[in-house]
Amino acid sequence: MDTEPKYTDEEWGLLVGLPQSVLIAASQAEADGARRTREEWTAGMTAIADGRGSSSELVKTVAAEVVSRQGDITDGDEPPVIEFPDREAGLADVISRARAAHELLAAKAETADAEAYRYWVVTLADVVVGAASTGGVLGIGGEQVTPAERGFRDELAAALEV
């Protein structure tokens, strides 16, 4: 990224906070047990950490900052599992912040960085909702991606225009 500050502190906070917020929302789109939620969080934090290898400077920088704040799962750090106190309000807030991030990126980011960031965030949701099946017995059967999880992912993609 260039040396001139492109984003205000509030704008940068939005861009850095959105990936983890998407992880929280995607893991809560469907009520899962503790083991499944942990699998989703591990997959999500790994996907965030993998963003450090992006060809986009914006994605690389955001991913590095999230990892520095939350710990590096690739180094064995245990990801924190965070839940919204009000699931429906939390999901709606994440979609609202995704729309705000889309508008911010459209106004300030290079086109390639904006596209890479939006795609990365939606891919993060895909990874989380696909990380653990819901239902079934002893890990056998169940739905890999439930209608509620697919609905959240699709609403996120629409908000980010991916």
Steps between C-alpha positions, in 0.01 A plus 500: 500500500623851441647709777220757496221408740214397274253409772396669822537301821127426494511384138805282564326353804207404278724325247703318767197408711281366219683168438473390863141627518419288194663202672280555808185543291567204272563275799176618665278492192406148613501384861772233529657317789826614658713257294353615168532864597867444590556334159339800328714745698819309428421492128405869501810618684715289267332664200565843650865412563529370142401848382856609584605322181260695279624689197291795625687734732172594669406139575856421615508797734152439645570129551831576673331745734220256590757227570710736713192583708353148530800271484637286220314172465776377267740528794268300725324794668150400606237723336259673736137401448277805521122500488250778442277564803208537255554277198250667263620852585863387462440350156317814385782721631762303306301537177467874568875530558566302181293754305695784663830328413385460140421872478832591662697277263314641199593851610861455612660171396669405177258287298716186524537536879126560545413192296760285678381611844132439422573158348723408798227588752235297315744210463558520875125455555502203259784337693328547836155374397655201325736406784263277698177323419188568704280220625579135458624261766860469617622710210321288239233649279348841541517800271837642401348844439155568642243735346567752781875492431447527124260789558758690706772436242274613215392814686864582569593451135214729396608767749855488363377463141707187441 
